[in-house]
Amino acid sequence: MNAPYIGQSIKRTEDQRFITGGGTYTDDVNVVGQTYAYFLRSPHAHAKIRGINFAKAKAAAGVVGIYTGEDLTAAKVGGLPCGWLITSVDGQPMKEPPHPLLAQGKVRHVGDQVAVVIAESLHQAKDAAELIEVDYEMLPAVVNAADARKPGVPLVHDDVPHNTCYTWAIGAKDVVDKAFASASHVTTLEFNNNRLIPNAIEPRAALAQYSRGDEAYTLHVANQNPHVERLLMTAFVLGLPEHKVRVIAPDVGGGFGSKIFLYAEETVITWASKQVNRPIKWTAERSESFVTDAHGRDHVTKAELAMDKSGKFLAMRVHTTANLGAYLSTFASSVPTILYATLLAGQYTTPAIYCEVTAVFTNTVPVDAYRGAGRPEATYVIERLVETAAREMKLAPAEIRKRNFITQFPYQTPVALCYDTGNYGATLEAAMKLADAAGFEARRKQAADRGKLRGLGYSTYIEACGLAPSNIAGSLGARAGLYEAGEVRFHPTGSVSVFTGSHSHGQGHETTFAQVVADKLGIPIENITIVHGDTGRIPFGMGTYGSRSIAVGGAAIVKAIDKIIDKGKKIAAHLLEASADDITFKDGVFSVAGSDKKKTIAEVAFASYVPHNYPLDKLEPGLNETAFYDPPNFTYPAGSHICEVEIDGDTGATKIVSFTAVDDFGNVINPMIVEGQVHGGLAQGIGQALLEGCAYDAESGQLITGSYMDYAMPRADDVPSFKVDTKVTACTHNALGVKGCGEAGAIGAPAAVINAITDALGVKDIAMPATAERVWRAMNTKSKKAK
Amino acid sequence: MTIPVSLTVNGKAVGVDIDPRTLLSQLLRDHLHLTGTHIGCDTGQCGACTVHVDGRAVKACNIFAAQVDGAAVTTIEGIGGANGALHPMQAAFREHHGLQCGFCTPGMIMNAIELVQKHPNPSEDTVRAELDGNLCRCTGYHNIVKAVIAGAANMKG
Ligand code: FES
Ligand code: FES
């Protein structure tokens, strides 16, 4: 493989270990003397704890320690913090009830952790947990967002009236209301955005070690952002100095958001590892993942779109109630607000938008960012409205979109964001071609002849990635920075280690980042190693979420490389006896302009580490640079998804016969990896639309979909092969012109699928997941009505 | 209480004394340190733990170690050739980007090898149907399907 590497579908470096069973996931790490933790969890959705009797458990074989909430209180251990402060419309800060690591007198959802048992073996820990007697006084529970504020509903937290965390709004309400009053057509939809369970195939896991000799901790944890994990855990919960805690997120088996957050389990075992003075391992069982990994989505929304006679959008009005679950998870408050309502302009010039969001607590698992985080919810609102409006106005779905597309950039939306670049017409045209939209009516007819209903649905989405800049985010309530760090280290013999604060848990950074570094430094890709996921080796980092890695993490590395080249020029100038201003750098070689004098970057690196002939009076030895990059703006990937479905008229079973996605991610470093990201996102989006629906029993608060037998994960025969392509408008404000691609599929797909199904059925709406039963019912109610 | 179990794993004879509750997956991971066999669920639904027992693909989380006494077990660590040469199915997964986080991958590969033994020229539909017992959350299956079909062709070569 030869340079330039950028733009090539280079096979992944990391694959060698994964295909041979040589990956090192957290549960694969074992240390001498390790013990095992098992968490005793609440079987009830809402209950007071009158007492816990663990006398028998303490005496059980192999038990090393048992701890409850009382022990943590006595040790002055805090609760889990929330990383984003949202301010209500009345100027009050959101309600932040305590989020204890182990229950304090009350449990608030099925799976809430009550006690931890640490034993010599996992079997022993479980056996001992069986012997713990918890005296619960059951309380009535509330699980649905729509019910949470009703009078007489139980309070999840005694000091949070109406179970309301905040009511937040964006946009000029009076302007919007006025536009609605004068509109010639208004399209209205009311729907739920279904609750999803992330289900990375690697369950969460952690291994905590305490070293008495140096009073230091090492935590291996399946996590997407180890520095943030450490910062939150040390500064906000355990009160430990950061330099005494090393967090390692080794190979991580998928995250999709669910491994961003600081969870109770890893925090408890980190604390307990000092108490028992032994390493402690905890690995979630899948049934624990279902009741403890932060869930995603769960909105109840009323959305309205006002238009003039020609179908030009005048205004949009959205009211959403967002279910936050029992506690505020790490970034929960920002997802249905900052990451949702600011996206409601979509790809359109809608001049006035108002969105009001009420966030409520319920007796369910906390809800937080899940692939797309707010942006799939926004896209679903917009694209369902737009498609429905097109049908009501008797306009073709592509036509109504084209009439409203933003075509001038930069474009300031009425909901805070400023899009730097894009070409929405180009992705739509390309997608229609690839999907053969023109031939659809003929296919619909052929299907009808076979007794099947065909439908075509569009979704033209916008996404905001690489959340930034830090100061603006801070003014909006962020309690952390949003930059990324990178360090580029030449070794004396010319190979390079790159340390990035981004984290890869499937995205292939070890390959993509190496492609960037190889091109920028002009060295062979084999000479580069990308290091991530270790606070002990990497300067700092915010980790990977929100499709930010290449746009923010990649840009930080490029910034460090620029510093390397700058210094290299000075060293080369000395070696070549020229002025640094006359040195140029290209393809790994420093040369003196207008001469054939040159030095390779490897020679320069060697000279810097063996500085015998070196300007020691002016330059430090070594070639190792670090950069922090705080982007000036979000990036705005966008694209067009087109879904074609065929529905069995007898059973209501829906088959996706074709799914097309043409996306604009800016410049693409590795097309193979980008396509893979799109495929995976699409499967999750299709999963949301057709299969996945987290269900709680409204009465008991029990999780009904608590295993893979009850929660329908997309399997190989549920999804089609995808038609995927890209168009490029380069991002205008980062060094690589990249925008990010990790979430696009999950953002665009649900609306495309539901638009296709409603098209096939000729109904206005159908709830997600559109299971065969729901589709069958929709068909049958409709035909009854027609009679 | 422990019980003795002896079996062959990746061609080597193994004898251990284990808690009778020990699953084959736990035996492989915790006692033999073959951590390429992954645990993704507790209901036998995800297939991340798939290994071969006497040549048949089996979910190692769904069978007690004691049940495989005397059997020959092959794991992802045992399918490559001498000197680290890849099995053709492993090579196909890499070539076709059939993995992202890699967690489902060993199970997918083990199941795919058996699939090809049953269906030497599998169609896309056959592959999708046969992979029904293996969950992947990352790839959307698109490239896994491509990899398995290519792997089937490689295995003939
Ligand atoms: S771990 Fe064996 S099927 Fe999931
Ligand atoms: S590659 Fe991550 S689960 Fe399949």
Coordinates of N, CA, C and O and ligand atoms in Angstrom, one line a residue, chain A residues 708, chain B residues 38-50 59-62 133, ligand 1:
Chain A
Y708 N -32.7 -11.1 25.4 CA -32.7 -11.2 23.9 C -33.8 -12.0 23.4 O -34.1 -12.1 22.2
Chain B
H38 N -16.0 -15.3 23.6 CA -16.6 -14.2 24.3 C -18.0 -14.6 24.9 O -18.7 -15.4 24.3
I39 N -18.4 -13.8 25.9 CA -19.7 -14.0 26.5 C -20.5 -12.7 26.3 O -20.1 -11.7 26.8
G40 N -21.6 -12.8 25.5 CA -22.3 -11.7 25.2 C -23.7 -11.7 25.8 O -24.5 -10.7 25.8
C41 N -24.1 -12.8 26.4 CA -25.5 -12.9 26.9 C -25.6 -14.0 27.9 O -24.6 -14.8 28.2
D42 N -26.7 -14.2 28.6 CA -26.9 -15.2 29.5 C -28.2 -16.1 29.1 O -28.7 -16.8 30.0
T43 N -28.6 -16.0 27.9 CA -29.7 -16.8 27.4 C -29.5 -17.6 26.2 O -30.4 -18.0 25.5
G44 N -28.2 -17.7 25.8 CA -27.9 -18.5 24.6 C -28.4 -17.9 23.3 O -28.7 -18.6 22.3
Q45 N -28.4 -16.6 23.3 CA -29.0 -15.9 22.1 C -28.0 -15.2 21.2 O -28.4 -14.9 20.1
C46 N -26.8 -14.9 21.7 CA -26.0 -14.0 20.9 C -24.9 -14.7 20.1 O -24.4 -14.1 19.1
G47 N -24.5 -15.9 20.5 CA -23.6 -16.6 19.7 C -22.1 -16.2 19.8 O -21.2 -16.7 19.1
A48 N -21.8 -15.2 20.6 CA -20.4 -14.7 20.8 C -19.5 -15.8 21.3 O -18.3 -15.8 21.1
C49 N -20.1 -16.8 21.9 CA -19.3 -17.9 22.6 C -19.2 -19.1 21.7 O -18.7 -20.2 22.2
T50 N -19.5 -19.0 20.5 CA -19.6 -20.2 19.6 C -18.2 -20.9 19.5 O -17.2 -20.2 19.1
K59 N -22.8 -23.4 21.2 CA -22.7 -22.2 22.1 C -22.2 -22.6 23.4 O -22.8 -23.3 24.2
A60 N -20.9 -22.2 23.7 CA -20.2 -22.7 24.9 C -20.8 -22.2 26.2 O -20.5 -22.8 27.2
C61 N -21.7 -21.2 26.1 CA -22.3 -20.7 27.3 C -23.5 -21.6 27.7 O -24.2 -21.4 28.7
N62 N -23.9 -22.5 26.8 CA -25.1 -23.2 26.9 C -24.9 -24.6 27.3 O -25.8 -25.5 27.1
G133 N -28.4 -17.0 14.7 CA -28.1 -17.2 16.1 C -26.9 -16.4 16.6 O -26.4 -16.6 17.7
Ligands
FES1 S1 -22.8 -15.9 25.3 FE1 -23.4 -17.8 24.5 S2 -25.0 -17.3 23.2 FE2 -24.6 -15.4 24.2

